[in-house]
Coordinates of C-alpha atoms in Angstrom, one line a residue:
X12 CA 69.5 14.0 -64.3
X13 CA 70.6 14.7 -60.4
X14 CA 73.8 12.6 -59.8
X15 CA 74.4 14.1 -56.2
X16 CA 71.9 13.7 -53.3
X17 CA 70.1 16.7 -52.5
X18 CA 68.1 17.0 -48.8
X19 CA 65.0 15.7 -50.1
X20 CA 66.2 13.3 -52.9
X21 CA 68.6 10.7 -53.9
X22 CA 71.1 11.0 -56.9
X23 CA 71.1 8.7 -59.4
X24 CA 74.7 7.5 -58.3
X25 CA 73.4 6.6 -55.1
X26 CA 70.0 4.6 -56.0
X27 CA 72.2 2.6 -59.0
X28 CA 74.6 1.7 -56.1
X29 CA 71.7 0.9 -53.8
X30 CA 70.0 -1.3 -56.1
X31 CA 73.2 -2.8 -57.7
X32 CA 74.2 -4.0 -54.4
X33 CA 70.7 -5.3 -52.9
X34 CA 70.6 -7.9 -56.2
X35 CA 73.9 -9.1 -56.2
X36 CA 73.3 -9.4 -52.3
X37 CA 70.0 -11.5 -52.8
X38 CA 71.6 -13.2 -55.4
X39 CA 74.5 -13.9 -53.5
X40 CA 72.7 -15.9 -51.0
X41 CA 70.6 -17.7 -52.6
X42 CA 73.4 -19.0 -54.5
X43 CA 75.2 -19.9 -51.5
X44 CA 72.4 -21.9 -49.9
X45 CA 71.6 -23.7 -53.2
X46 CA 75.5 -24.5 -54.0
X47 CA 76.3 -25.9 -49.9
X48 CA 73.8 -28.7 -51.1
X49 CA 75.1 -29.5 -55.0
X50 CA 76.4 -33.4 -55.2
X51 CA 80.5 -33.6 -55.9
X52 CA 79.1 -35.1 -59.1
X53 CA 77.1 -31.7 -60.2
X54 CA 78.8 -29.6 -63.0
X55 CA 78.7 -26.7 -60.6
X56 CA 80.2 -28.4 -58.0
X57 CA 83.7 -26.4 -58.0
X58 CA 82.4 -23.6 -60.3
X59 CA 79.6 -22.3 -57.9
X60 CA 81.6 -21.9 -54.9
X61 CA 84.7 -20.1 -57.2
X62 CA 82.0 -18.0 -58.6
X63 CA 80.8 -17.1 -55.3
X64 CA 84.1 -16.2 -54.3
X65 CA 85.2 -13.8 -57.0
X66 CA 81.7 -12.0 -56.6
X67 CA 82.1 -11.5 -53.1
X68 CA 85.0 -9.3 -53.4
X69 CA 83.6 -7.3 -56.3
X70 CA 80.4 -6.8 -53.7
X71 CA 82.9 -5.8 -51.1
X72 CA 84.4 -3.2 -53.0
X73 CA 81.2 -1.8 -54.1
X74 CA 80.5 -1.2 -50.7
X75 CA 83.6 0.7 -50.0
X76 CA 82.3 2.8 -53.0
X77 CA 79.2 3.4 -51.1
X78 CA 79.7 4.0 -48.3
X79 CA 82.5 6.4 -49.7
X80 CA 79.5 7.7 -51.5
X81 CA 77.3 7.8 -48.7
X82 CA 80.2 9.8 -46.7
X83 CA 80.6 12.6 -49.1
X84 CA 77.0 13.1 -50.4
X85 CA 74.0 14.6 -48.0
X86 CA 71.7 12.1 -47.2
X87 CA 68.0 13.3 -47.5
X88 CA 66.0 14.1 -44.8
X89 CA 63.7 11.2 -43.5
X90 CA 60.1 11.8 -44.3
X91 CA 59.0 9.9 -41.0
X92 CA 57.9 12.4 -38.2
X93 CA 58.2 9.8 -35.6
X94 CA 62.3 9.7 -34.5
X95 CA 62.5 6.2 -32.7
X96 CA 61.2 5.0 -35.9
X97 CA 64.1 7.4 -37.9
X98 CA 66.7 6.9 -35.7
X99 CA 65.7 2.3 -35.8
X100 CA 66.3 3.2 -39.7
X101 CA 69.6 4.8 -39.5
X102 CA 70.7 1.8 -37.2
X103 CA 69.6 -0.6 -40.0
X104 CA 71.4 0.9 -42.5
X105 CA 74.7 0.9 -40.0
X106 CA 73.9 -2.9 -39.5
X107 CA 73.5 -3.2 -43.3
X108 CA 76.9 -2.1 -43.5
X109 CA 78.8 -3.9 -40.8
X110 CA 77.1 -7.3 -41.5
X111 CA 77.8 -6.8 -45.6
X112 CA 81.7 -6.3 -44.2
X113 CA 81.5 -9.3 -42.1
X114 CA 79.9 -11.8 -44.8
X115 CA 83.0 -10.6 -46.1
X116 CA 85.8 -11.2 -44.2
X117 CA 84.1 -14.2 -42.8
X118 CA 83.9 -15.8 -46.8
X119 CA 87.4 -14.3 -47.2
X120 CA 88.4 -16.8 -44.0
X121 CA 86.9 -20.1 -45.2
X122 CA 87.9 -19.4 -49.1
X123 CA 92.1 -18.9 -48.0
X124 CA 91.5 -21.4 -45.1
X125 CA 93.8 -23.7 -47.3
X126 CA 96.4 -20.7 -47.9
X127 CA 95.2 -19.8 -51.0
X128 CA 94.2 -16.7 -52.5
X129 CA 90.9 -16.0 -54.5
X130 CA 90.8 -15.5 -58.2
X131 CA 88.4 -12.3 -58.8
X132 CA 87.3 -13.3 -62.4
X133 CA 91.1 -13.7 -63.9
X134 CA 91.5 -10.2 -63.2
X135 CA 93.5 -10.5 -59.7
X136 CA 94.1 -12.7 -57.0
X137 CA 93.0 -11.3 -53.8
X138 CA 95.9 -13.3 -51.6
X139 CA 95.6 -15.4 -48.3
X140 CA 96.8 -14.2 -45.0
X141 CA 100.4 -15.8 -43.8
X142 CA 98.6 -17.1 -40.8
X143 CA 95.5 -19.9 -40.8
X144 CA 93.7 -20.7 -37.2
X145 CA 92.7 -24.3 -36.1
X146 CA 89.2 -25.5 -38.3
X147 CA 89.3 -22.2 -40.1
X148 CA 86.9 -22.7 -42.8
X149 CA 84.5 -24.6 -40.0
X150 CA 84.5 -21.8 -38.1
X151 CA 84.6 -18.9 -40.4
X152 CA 81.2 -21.2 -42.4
X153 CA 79.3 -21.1 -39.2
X154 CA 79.6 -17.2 -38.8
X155 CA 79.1 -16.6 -42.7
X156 CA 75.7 -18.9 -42.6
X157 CA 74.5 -17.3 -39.5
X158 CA 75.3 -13.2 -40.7
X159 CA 74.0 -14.4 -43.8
X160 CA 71.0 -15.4 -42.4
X161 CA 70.5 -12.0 -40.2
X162 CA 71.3 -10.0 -43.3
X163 CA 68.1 -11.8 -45.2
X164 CA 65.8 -10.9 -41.8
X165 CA 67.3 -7.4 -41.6
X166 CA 66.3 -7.6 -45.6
X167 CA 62.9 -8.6 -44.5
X168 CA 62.7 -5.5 -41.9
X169 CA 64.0 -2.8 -44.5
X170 CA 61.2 -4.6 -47.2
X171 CA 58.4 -4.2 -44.6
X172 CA 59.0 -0.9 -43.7
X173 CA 59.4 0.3 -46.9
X174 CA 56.1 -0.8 -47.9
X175 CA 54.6 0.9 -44.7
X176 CA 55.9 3.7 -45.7
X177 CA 54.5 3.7 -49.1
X178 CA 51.0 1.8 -48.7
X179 CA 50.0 3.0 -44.6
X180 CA 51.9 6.8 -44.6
X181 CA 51.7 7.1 -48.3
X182 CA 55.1 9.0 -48.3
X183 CA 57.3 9.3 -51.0
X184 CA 60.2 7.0 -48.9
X185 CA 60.1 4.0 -51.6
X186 CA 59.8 6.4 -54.5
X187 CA 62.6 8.6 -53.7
X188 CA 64.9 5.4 -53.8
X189 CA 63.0 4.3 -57.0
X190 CA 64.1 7.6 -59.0
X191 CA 65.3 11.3 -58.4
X192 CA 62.4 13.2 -57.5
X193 CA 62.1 17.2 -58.4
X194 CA 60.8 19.3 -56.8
X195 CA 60.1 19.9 -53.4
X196 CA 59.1 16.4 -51.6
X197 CA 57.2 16.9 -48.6
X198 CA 55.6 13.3 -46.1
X199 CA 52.8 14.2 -47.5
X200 CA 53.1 14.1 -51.1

């Protein structure tokens, strides 16, 4: 089993982390647009949005471990022979990044709004800042709803292009983030 990345394949380490973080990302979201609309009277009223909360910073953290990952690891060579189309990949990934670290800090600013910190599961608090600005949750909700929102079409973009690489240029793209692959992977394989 290949852990590392290698120039023409993913590790194992990196394709667990990849697909760890793109379901508990989805997930994420849809349980934030289905809990901003729950009645005060639902059951899951307070325990959606603490919930929510506590798995927001585990997703942040597992991103620091990727892209720590991602820093220390080759990254295999892109299959595509066109290098607008590379280099719009690469930027997607970066936006990936920032915008996961945004969502972030942004749910970090409307959940300590009040001052408090945010339970992570019993296991620690994660504490407020000493300082609050004027309608901080208000304003820190608008920016989370709206990065949210651009993280779901940039999910849309990465989906697509996957598929185009796997159905239209029949490369091994999507299969090398799938599993390792041996051997030596060539566009055309």
């Amino acid at each position: 089993m290949q852990w590392r990345n290698h120039s023409n394949s993913y590790g194992i380490i990196s394709i667990g982390l990849h697909w760890l973080l793109a379901i508990a990302l989805l997930a994420m979201f849809f349980v934030g647009t289905w809990m901003v609309d729950l009645s005060y009277y639902s059951e899951w009223y307070h325990r959606a949005p603490e919930l929510h909360k506590a798995a927001g910073v585990v997703i942040l953290l597992l991103m620091v471990v990727r892209l720590i990952w991602r820093w220390s690891n080759p990254r295999p060579a892109p299959l595509g022979k066109v290098k607008w189309q590379n280099r719009s990949a690469e930027l997607l990934h970066q936006l990936f990044y920032l915008l996961v670290i945004l969502i972030a800090v942004s749910g970090y600013l409307i959940s300590t709004a009040e001052g408090k910190g945010i339970d992570v599961f019993g296991l620690f608090t994660l504490p407020a800042l000493n300082w609050q600005f004027e309608l901080q949750a208000d304003r820190a909700g608008i920016v989370h709803k709206y990065l949210a929102w651009a993280f779901m079409l940039l999910v849309g973009l990465h989906l697509g292009a996957a598929l185009k690489h796997h159905f239209i240029n029949r490369d091994n793209t999507l299969k090398r983030m799938l599993k390792p692959l041996k051997g030596d992977i060539h566009a055309d394989s």
